[in-house]
Short mmCIF file of C-alpha atoms in Angstrom, two decimals:
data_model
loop_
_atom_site.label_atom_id
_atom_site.label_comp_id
_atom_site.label_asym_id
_atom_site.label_seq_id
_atom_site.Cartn_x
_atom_site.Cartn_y
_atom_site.Cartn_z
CA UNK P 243 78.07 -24.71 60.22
CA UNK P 244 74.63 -25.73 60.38
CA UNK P 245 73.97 -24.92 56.78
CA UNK P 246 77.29 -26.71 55.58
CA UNK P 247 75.68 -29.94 56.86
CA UNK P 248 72.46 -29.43 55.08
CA UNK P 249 74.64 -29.07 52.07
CA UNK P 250 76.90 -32.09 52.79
CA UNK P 251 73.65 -34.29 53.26
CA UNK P 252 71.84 -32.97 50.20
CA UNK P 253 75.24 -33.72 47.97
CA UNK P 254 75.54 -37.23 49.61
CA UNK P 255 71.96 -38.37 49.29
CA UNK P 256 71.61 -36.92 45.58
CA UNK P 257 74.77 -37.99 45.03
CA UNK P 258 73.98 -41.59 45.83
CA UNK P 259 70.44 -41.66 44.10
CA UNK P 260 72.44 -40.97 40.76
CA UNK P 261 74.87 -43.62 41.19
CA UNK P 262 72.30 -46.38 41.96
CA UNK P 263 69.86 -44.76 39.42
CA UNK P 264 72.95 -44.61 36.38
CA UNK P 265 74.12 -48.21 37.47
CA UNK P 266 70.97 -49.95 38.53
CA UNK P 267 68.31 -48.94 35.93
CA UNK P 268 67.86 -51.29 33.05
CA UNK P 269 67.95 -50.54 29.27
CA UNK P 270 65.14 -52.12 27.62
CA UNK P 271 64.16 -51.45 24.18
CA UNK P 272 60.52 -50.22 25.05
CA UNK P 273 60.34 -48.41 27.86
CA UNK P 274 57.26 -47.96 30.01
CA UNK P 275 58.07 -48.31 33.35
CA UNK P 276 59.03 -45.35 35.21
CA UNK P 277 62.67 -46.64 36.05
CA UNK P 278 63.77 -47.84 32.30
CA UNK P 279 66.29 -45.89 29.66
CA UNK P 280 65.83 -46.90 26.04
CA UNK P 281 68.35 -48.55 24.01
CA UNK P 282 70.25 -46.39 22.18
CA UNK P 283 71.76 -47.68 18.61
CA UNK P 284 74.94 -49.37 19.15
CA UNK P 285 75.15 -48.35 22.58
CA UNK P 286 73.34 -50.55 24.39
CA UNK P 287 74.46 -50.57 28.03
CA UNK P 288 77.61 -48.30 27.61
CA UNK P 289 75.30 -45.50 27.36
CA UNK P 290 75.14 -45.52 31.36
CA UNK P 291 78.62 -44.17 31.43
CA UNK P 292 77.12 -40.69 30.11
CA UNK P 293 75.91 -39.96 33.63
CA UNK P 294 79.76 -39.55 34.87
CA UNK P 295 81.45 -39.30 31.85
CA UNK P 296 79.87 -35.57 30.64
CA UNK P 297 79.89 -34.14 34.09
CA UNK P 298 83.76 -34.56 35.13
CA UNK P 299 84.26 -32.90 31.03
CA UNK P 300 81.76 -30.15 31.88
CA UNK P 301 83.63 -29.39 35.29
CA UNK P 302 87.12 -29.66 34.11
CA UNK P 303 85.65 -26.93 31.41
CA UNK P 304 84.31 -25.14 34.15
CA UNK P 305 87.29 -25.12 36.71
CA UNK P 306 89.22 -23.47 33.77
CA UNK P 307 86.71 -20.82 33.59
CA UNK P 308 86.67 -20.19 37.03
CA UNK P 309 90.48 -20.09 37.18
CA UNK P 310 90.93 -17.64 34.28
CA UNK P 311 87.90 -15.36 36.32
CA UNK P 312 90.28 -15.31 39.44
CA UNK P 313 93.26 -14.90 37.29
CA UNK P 314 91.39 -11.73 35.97
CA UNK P 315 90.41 -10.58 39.29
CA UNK P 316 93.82 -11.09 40.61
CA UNK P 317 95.07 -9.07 37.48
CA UNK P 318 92.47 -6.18 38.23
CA UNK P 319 93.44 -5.92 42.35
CA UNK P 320 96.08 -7.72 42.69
CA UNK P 321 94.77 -9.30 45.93
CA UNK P 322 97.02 -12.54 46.65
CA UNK P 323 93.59 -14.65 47.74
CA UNK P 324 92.15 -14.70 44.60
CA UNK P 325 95.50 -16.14 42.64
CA UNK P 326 94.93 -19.12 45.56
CA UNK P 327 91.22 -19.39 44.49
CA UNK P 328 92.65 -19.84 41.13
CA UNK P 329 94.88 -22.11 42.09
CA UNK P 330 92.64 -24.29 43.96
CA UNK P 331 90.05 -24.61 41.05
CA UNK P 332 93.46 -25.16 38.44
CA UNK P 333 93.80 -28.25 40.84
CA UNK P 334 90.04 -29.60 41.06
CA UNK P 335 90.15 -29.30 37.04
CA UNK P 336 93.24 -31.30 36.46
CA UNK P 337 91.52 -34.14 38.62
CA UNK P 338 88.38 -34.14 36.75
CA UNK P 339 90.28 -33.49 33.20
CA UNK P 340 91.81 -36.97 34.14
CA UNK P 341 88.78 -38.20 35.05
CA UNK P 342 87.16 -37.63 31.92
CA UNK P 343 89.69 -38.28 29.25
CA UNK P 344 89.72 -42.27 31.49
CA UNK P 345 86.26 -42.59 31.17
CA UNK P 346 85.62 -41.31 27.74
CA UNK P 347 88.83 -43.65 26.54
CA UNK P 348 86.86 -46.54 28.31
CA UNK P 349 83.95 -45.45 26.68
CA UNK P 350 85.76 -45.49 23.28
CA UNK P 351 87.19 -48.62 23.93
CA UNK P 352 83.75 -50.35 24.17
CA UNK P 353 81.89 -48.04 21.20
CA UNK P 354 84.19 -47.39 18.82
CA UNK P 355 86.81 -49.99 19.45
CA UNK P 356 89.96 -48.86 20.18
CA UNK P 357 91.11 -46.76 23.27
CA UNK P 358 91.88 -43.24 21.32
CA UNK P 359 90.98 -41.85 18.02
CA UNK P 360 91.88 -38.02 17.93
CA UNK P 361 88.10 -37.43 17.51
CA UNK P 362 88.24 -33.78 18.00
CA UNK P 363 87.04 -33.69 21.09
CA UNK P 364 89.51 -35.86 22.01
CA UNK P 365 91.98 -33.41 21.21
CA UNK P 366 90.31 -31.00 22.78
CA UNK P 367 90.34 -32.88 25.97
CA UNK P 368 94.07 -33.85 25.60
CA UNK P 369 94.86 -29.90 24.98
CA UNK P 370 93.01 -29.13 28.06
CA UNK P 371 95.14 -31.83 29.85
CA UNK P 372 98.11 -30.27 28.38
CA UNK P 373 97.12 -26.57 29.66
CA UNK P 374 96.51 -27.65 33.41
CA UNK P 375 100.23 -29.61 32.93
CA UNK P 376 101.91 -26.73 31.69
CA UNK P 377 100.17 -24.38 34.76
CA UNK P 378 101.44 -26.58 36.95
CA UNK P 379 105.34 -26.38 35.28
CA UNK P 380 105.04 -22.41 35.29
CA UNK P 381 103.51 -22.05 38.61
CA UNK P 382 106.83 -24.01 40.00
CA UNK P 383 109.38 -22.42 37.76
CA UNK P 384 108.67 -18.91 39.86
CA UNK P 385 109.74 -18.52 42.85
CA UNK P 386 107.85 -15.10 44.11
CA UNK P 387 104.06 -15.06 45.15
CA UNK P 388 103.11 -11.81 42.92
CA UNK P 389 105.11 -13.27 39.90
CA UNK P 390 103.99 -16.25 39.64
CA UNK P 391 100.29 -14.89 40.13
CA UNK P 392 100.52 -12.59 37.21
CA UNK P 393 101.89 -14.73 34.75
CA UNK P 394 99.50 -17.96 35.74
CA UNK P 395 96.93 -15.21 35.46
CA UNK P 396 98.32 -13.84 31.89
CA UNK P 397 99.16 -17.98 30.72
CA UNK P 398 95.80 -19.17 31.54
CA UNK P 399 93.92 -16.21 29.65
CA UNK P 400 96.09 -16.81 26.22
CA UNK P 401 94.86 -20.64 26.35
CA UNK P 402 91.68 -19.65 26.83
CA UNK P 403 91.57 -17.75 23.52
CA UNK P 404 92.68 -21.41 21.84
CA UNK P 405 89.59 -22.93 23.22
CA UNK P 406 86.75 -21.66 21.02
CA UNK P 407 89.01 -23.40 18.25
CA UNK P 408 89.00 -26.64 19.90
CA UNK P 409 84.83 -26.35 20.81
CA UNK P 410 83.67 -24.50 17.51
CA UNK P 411 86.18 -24.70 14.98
CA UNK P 412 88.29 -27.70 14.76
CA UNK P 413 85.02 -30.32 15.32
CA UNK P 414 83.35 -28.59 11.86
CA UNK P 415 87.00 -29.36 9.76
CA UNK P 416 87.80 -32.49 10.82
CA UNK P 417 85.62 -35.63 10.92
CA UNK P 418 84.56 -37.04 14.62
CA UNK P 419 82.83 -39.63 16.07
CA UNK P 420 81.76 -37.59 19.42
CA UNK P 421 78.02 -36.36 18.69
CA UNK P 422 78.26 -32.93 17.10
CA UNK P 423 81.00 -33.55 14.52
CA UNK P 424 81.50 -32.35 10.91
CA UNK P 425 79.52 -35.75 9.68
CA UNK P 426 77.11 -36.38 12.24
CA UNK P 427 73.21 -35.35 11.38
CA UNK P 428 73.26 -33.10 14.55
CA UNK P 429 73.63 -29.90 14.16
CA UNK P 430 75.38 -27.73 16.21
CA UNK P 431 78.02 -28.52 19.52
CA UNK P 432 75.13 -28.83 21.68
CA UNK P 433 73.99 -33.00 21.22
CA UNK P 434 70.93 -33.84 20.51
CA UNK P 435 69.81 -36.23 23.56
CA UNK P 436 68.22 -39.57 22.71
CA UNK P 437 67.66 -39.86 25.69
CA UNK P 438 64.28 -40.45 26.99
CA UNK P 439 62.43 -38.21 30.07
CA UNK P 440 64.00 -39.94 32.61
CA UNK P 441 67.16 -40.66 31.15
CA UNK P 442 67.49 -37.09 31.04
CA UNK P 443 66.19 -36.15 34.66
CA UNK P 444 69.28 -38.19 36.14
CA UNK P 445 71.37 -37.24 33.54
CA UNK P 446 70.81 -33.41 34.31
CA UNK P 447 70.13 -34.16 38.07
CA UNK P 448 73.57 -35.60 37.75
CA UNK P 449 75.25 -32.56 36.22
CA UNK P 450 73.82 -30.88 38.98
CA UNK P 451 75.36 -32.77 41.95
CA UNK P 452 78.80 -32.99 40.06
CA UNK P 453 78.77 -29.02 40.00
CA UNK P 454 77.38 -28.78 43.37
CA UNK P 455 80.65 -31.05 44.67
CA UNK P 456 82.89 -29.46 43.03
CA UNK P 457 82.19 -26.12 44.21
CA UNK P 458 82.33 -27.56 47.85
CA UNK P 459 85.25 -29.22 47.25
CA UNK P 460 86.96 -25.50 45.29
CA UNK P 461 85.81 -23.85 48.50
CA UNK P 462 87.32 -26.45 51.02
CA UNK P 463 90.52 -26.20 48.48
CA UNK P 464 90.62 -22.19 48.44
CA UNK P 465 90.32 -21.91 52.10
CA UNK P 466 92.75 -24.55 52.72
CA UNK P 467 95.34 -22.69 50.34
CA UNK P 468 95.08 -19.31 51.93
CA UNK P 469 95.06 -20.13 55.60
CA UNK P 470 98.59 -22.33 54.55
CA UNK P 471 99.57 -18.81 53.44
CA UNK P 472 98.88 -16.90 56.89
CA UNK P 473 100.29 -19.56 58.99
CA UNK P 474 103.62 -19.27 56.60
CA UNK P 475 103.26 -15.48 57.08
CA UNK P 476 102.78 -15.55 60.87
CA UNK P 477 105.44 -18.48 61.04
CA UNK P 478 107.92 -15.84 59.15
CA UNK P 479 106.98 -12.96 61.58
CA UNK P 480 107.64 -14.46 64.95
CA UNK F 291 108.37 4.19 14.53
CA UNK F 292 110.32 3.51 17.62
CA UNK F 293 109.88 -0.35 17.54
CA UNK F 294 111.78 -1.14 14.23
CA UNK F 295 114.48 0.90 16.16
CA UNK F 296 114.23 -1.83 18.46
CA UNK F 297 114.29 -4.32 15.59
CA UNK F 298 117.14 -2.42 13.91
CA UNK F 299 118.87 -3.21 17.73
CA UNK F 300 117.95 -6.60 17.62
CA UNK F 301 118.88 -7.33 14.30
CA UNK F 302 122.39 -6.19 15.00
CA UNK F 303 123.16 -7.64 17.79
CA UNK F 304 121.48 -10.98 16.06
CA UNK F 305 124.30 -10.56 13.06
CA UNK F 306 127.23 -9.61 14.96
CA UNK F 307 126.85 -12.99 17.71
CA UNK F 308 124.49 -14.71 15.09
CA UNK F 309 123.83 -17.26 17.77
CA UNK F 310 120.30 -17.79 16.60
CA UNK F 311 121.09 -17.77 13.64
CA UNK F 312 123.91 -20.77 13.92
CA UNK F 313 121.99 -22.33 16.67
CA UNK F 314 118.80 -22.46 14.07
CA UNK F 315 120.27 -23.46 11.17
CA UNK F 316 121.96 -26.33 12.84
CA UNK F 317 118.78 -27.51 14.79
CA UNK F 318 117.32 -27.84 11.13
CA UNK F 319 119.62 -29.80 9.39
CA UNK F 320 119.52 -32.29 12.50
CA UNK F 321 115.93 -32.74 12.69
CA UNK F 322 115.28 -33.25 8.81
CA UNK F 323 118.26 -35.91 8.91
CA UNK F 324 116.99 -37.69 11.97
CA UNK F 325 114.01 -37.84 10.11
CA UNK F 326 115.80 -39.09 6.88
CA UNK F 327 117.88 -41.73 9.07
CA UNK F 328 114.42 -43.23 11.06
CA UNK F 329 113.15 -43.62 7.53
CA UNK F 330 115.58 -44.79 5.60
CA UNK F 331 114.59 -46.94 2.70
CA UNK F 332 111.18 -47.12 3.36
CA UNK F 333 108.30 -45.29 1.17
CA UNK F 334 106.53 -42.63 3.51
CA UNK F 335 103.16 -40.93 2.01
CA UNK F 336 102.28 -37.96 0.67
CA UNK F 337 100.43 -37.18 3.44
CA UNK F 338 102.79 -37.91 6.21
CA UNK F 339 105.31 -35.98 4.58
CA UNK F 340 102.82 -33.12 4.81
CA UNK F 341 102.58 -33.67 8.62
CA UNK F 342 106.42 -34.04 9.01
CA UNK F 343 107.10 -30.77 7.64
CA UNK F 344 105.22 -29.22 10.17
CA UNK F 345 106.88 -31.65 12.94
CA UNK F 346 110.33 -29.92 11.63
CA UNK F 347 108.78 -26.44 11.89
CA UNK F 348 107.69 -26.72 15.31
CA UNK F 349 110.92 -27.74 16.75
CA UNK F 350 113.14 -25.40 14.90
CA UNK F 351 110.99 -22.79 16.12
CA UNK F 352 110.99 -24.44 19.86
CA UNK F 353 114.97 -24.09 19.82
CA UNK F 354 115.23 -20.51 18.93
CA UNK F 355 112.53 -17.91 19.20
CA UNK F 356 112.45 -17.82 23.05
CA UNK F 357 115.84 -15.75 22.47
CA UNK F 358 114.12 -12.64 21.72
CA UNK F 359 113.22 -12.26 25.51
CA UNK F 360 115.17 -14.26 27.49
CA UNK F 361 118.82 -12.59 25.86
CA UNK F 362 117.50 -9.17 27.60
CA UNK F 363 116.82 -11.09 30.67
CA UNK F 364 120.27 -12.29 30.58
CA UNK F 365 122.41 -9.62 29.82
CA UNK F 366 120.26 -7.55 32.41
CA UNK F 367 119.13 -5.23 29.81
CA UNK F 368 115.51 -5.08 30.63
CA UNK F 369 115.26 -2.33 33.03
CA UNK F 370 116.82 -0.18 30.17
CA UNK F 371 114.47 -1.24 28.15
CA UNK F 372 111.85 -0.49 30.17
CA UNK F 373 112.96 3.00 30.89
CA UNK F 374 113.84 3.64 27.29
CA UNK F 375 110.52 2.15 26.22
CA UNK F 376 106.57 1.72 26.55
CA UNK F 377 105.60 -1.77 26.56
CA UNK F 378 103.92 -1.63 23.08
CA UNK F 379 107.13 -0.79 21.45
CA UNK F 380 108.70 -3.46 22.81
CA UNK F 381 106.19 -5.59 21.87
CA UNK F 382 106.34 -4.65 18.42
CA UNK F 383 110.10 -4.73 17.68
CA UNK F 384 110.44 -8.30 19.57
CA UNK F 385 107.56 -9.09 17.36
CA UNK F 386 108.97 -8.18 13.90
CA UNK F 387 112.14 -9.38 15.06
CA UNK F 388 110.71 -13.09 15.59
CA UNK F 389 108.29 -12.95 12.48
CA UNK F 390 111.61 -12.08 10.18
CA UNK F 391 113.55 -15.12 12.01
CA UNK F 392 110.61 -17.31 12.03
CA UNK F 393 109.90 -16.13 8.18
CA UNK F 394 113.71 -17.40 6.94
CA UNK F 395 113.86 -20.67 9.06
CA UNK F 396 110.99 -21.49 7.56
CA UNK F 397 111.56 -20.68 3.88
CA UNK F 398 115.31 -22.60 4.46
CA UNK F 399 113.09 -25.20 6.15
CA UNK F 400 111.36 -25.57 3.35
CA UNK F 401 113.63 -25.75 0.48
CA UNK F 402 115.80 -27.64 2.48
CA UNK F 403 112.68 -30.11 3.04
CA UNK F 404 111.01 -30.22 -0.78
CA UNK F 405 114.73 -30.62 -2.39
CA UNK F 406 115.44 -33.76 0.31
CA UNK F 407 112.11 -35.22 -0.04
CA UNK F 408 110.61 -36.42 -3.43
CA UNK F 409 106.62 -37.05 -2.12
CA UNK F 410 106.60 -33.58 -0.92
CA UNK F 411 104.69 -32.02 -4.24
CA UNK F 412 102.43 -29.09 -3.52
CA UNK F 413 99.77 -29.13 -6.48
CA UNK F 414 97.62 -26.20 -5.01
CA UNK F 415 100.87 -23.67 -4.73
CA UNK F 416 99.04 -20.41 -3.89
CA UNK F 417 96.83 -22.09 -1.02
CA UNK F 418 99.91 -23.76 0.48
CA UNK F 419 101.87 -20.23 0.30
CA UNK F 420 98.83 -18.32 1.72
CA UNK F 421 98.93 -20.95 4.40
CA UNK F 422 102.68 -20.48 4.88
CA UNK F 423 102.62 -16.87 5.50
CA UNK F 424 99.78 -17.18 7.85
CA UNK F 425 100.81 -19.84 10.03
CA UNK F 426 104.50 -18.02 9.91
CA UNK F 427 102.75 -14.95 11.37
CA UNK F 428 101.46 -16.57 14.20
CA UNK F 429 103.93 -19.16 15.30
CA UNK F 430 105.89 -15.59 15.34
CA UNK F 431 103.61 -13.91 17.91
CA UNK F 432 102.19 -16.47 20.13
CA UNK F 433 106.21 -17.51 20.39
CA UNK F 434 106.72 -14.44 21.07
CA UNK F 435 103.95 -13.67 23.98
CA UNK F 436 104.98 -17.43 25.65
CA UNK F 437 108.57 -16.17 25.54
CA UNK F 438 107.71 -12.94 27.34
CA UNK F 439 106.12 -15.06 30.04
CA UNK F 440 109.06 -17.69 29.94
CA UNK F 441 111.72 -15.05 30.11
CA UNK F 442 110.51 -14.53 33.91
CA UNK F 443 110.55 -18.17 35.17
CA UNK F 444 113.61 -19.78 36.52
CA UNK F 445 113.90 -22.92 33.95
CA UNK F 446 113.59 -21.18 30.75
CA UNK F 447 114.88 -23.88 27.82
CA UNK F 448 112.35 -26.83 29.25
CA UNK F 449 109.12 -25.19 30.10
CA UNK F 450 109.33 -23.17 26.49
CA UNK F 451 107.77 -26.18 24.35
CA UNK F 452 105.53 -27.13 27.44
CA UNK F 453 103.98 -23.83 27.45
CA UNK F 454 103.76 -23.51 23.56
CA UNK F 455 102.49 -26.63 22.72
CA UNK F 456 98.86 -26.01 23.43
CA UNK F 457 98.69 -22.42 22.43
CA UNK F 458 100.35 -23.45 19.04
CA UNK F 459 98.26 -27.23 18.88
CA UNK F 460 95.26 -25.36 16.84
CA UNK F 461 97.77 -23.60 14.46
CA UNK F 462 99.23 -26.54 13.91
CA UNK F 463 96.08 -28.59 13.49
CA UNK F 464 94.98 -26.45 10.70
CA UNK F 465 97.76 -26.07 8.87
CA UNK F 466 98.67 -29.76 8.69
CA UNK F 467 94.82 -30.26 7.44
CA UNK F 468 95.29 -27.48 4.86
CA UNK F 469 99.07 -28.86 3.93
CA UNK F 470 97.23 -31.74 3.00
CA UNK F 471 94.37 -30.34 1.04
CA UNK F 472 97.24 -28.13 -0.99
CA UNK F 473 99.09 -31.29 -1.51
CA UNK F 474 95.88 -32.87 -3.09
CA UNK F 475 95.53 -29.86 -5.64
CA UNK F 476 92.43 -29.10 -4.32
CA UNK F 477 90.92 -26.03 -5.47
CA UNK F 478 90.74 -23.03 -3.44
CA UNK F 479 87.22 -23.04 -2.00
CA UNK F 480 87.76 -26.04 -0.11
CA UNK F 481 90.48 -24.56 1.66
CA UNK F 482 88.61 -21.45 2.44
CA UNK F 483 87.56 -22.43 6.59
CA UNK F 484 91.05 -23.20 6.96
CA UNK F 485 92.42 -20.06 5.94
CA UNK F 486 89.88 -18.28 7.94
CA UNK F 487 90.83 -20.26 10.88
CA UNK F 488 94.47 -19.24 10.20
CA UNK F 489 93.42 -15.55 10.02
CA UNK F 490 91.13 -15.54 12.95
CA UNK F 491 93.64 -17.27 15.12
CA UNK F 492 96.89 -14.78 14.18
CA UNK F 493 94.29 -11.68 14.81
CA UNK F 494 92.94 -12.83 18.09
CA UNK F 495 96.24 -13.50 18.95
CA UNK F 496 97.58 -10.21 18.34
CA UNK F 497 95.20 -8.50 20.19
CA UNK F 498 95.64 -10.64 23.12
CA UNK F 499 99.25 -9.74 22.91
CA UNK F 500 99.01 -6.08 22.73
CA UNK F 501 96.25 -6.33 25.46
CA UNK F 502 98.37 -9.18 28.20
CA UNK F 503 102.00 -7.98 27.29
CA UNK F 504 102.50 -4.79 29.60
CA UNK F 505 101.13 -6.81 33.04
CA UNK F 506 103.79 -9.31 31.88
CA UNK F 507 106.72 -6.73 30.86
CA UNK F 508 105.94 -4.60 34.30
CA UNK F 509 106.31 -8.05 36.44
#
């Protein structure tokens, strides 16, 4: 319990320090003070959104992963709590999946001009959203627990085999504005930051406390889903 | 051997009903003529004839290839199957049997399509039909695996395309890009990461089948 709250404080006070930091700081064109991003080419101040925009796409990549690693495990020993643990980060994903394809199409809106482009990545992103939709539709079409465990399990793992596509493949054939692309200078998926020292502290800091809150949040989701299941169970047996 | 005795079964029963057959057919000839009618006089470009082609593909193949599955489920012939069969085999004949069907809806598709539309010109012939074959191959077995999984859900006909659309988007992706490329005449080097794409994707998907399709056929 004790330990919870040290977690809950550090995740609130980090938390804050990146929002103030990623609103607050000014972008100046030479930076020398220790509290000032550079200006980025024809970014200007819509470079802040980076700070919230890359985490909610990292986590929505990495609440997949994590449900496709439960679906596994459930596949391996069949153990009904780790379908819920799936279940619970399918959830948290689809949130932050929304998340970042309405930020990025902000973004867009005020970079590139228009809302959507079908950048690849953009794709990508709207695939993703279409994955987590279609989880949802086949986790209600089935009725029975084990059933619909097994063939979540068995859906999510063939969509994950289209995703190296979307991340390695489909950016190198077709032309995209996202960093990264078949016509940009950078090479490689991974972008090349801009981004000065301390633009990159809270940027990273940030990634940090994103993935730290989403964990807590997957394990107050998990444990929520499987003690619904016990009450049902004990509700059925009295 | 045993699975193209399954195919042989399939087949048959396919011919004597030939509901998919009927069912297919028809679905074509509507989608290419709403498509005719929503265009009407106007000029449409090369290029988005390239990409409509593919439109007409993907729903044909949406109406009909979850058959292969859920008809056992229906007549209450899988537990026969099962007994009769290991999973593999089943795999395999279901397989063949979709590839075949997918293979002549889309040759009809496409003569139906090239003869109906006059911008649809292929310069670079043997990219496009090296294309063709590949992307047939795997629409046939990722329809195939998705209509394994469907076959066990309680709202088959709408959560078919929901499920298939983002396992299929990458296919479909590629082969639009390379439809276009083939429709430019360009030559064959150009085309060379899609192709690889298209090969990559129908192996990887193969071998997910093969691996994912007895937890599914055992459920």
């Amino acid at each position: 319990m004790k330990k919870d709250l040290i977690w809950k404080a550090a995740i609130y006070l980090i938390m804050s320090m990146v929002i103030v930091a990623g609103i607050a700081f000014p972008i100046v064109e030479k930076p020398s003070a220790w509290y000032e991003f550079p200006l980025i080419m024809g970014l200007g101040e819509n470079a802040k959104i980076i700070f919230f925009h890359v985490p909610s796409s990292w986590l929505t990549v990495i609440a997949y992963l994590m449900a496709m690693v439960y679906g596994v495990k459930y596949l391996r020993k069949k153990n009904l709590e780790d379908d819920m643990k799936s279940y619970a980060a399918i959830q948290l994903g689809s949130i932050f999946c929304i998340l970042a394809t309405v930020t990025g199409s902000v973004w867009a809106k005020f970079a590139w001009g228009s809302f959507w482009h079908w950048d690849p990545r953009e794709t990508s992103i709207f695939a993703l959203l279409l994955i987590y939709g279609a989880l949802f539709a086949l986790r209600s079409a089935i009725e029975n627990d084990e059933k619909r465990a097994t063939l979540s399990a068995v859906y999510s793992i063939i969509a994950f085999i289209t995703v190296p596509f979307f991340i390695f493949i489909m950016p190198r054939i077709m032309t995209g504005l996202h960093p990264g692309s078949a016509d940009d200078s950078n090479a490689g998926p991974v972008v090349n930051f801009k981004m000065n020292a301390n633009m990159q502290v809270v940027f990273y800091v940030s990634l940090a406390v994103f993935t730290m809150l989403y964990f807590w949040m997957w394990k107050l989701g998990s444990s929520a889903l499987i003690l619904n299941e016990k009450v049902k169970k004990l509700k059925y047996r009295s | 051997m045993k699975f193209y005795w399954l195919f042989r079964k399939d087949l048959q029963s396919e011919l004597r009903t030939r509901y998919a057959i009927n069912a297919l057919g028809m679905f074509i000839v509507v989608t290419i003529s709403v498509i005719l009618f929503s265009i009407g006089q106007e000029k449409i470009t090369q290029n988005l004839s390239g990409g409509l082609f593919w439109v007409v593909v993907f729903f044909s193949a949406m109406s009909g290839l979850s058959r292969a599955f859920v008809s056992e489920e229906e007549r209450g012939t899988v537990l026969t199957l099962q007994l009769m069969s290991d999973p593999n085999t089943v795999l395999g004949g279901k397989l063949l049997f979709n590839i075949v069907l997918v293979f002549s809806m889309n040759i009809f598709i496409a003569l139906l399509y090239s003869a109906l539309f006059d911008v649809f010109v292929i310069k670079n012939l043997p990219m496009f039909l090296l294309a063709f074959v590949l992307g047939n191959l795997g629409i046939g077995i990722s329809s195939t695996l998705i209509a394994a999984i469907i076959a066990k859900a309680n709202t088959k006909g709408t959560l078919y395309p929901v499920l298939s659309f983002p396992i299929l988007l990458p296919l479909f992706l590629t082969l639009i890009e390379i439809t276009k490329k083939a429709m430019e005449g360009v030559p064959f080097d150009e085309g060379f990461i899609e192709i690889a794409t298209l090969v990559s994707y129908d192996v990887v998907m193969v071998a997910a089948g093969f691996m994912l399709f007895d937890l599914v056929w055992k459920e």
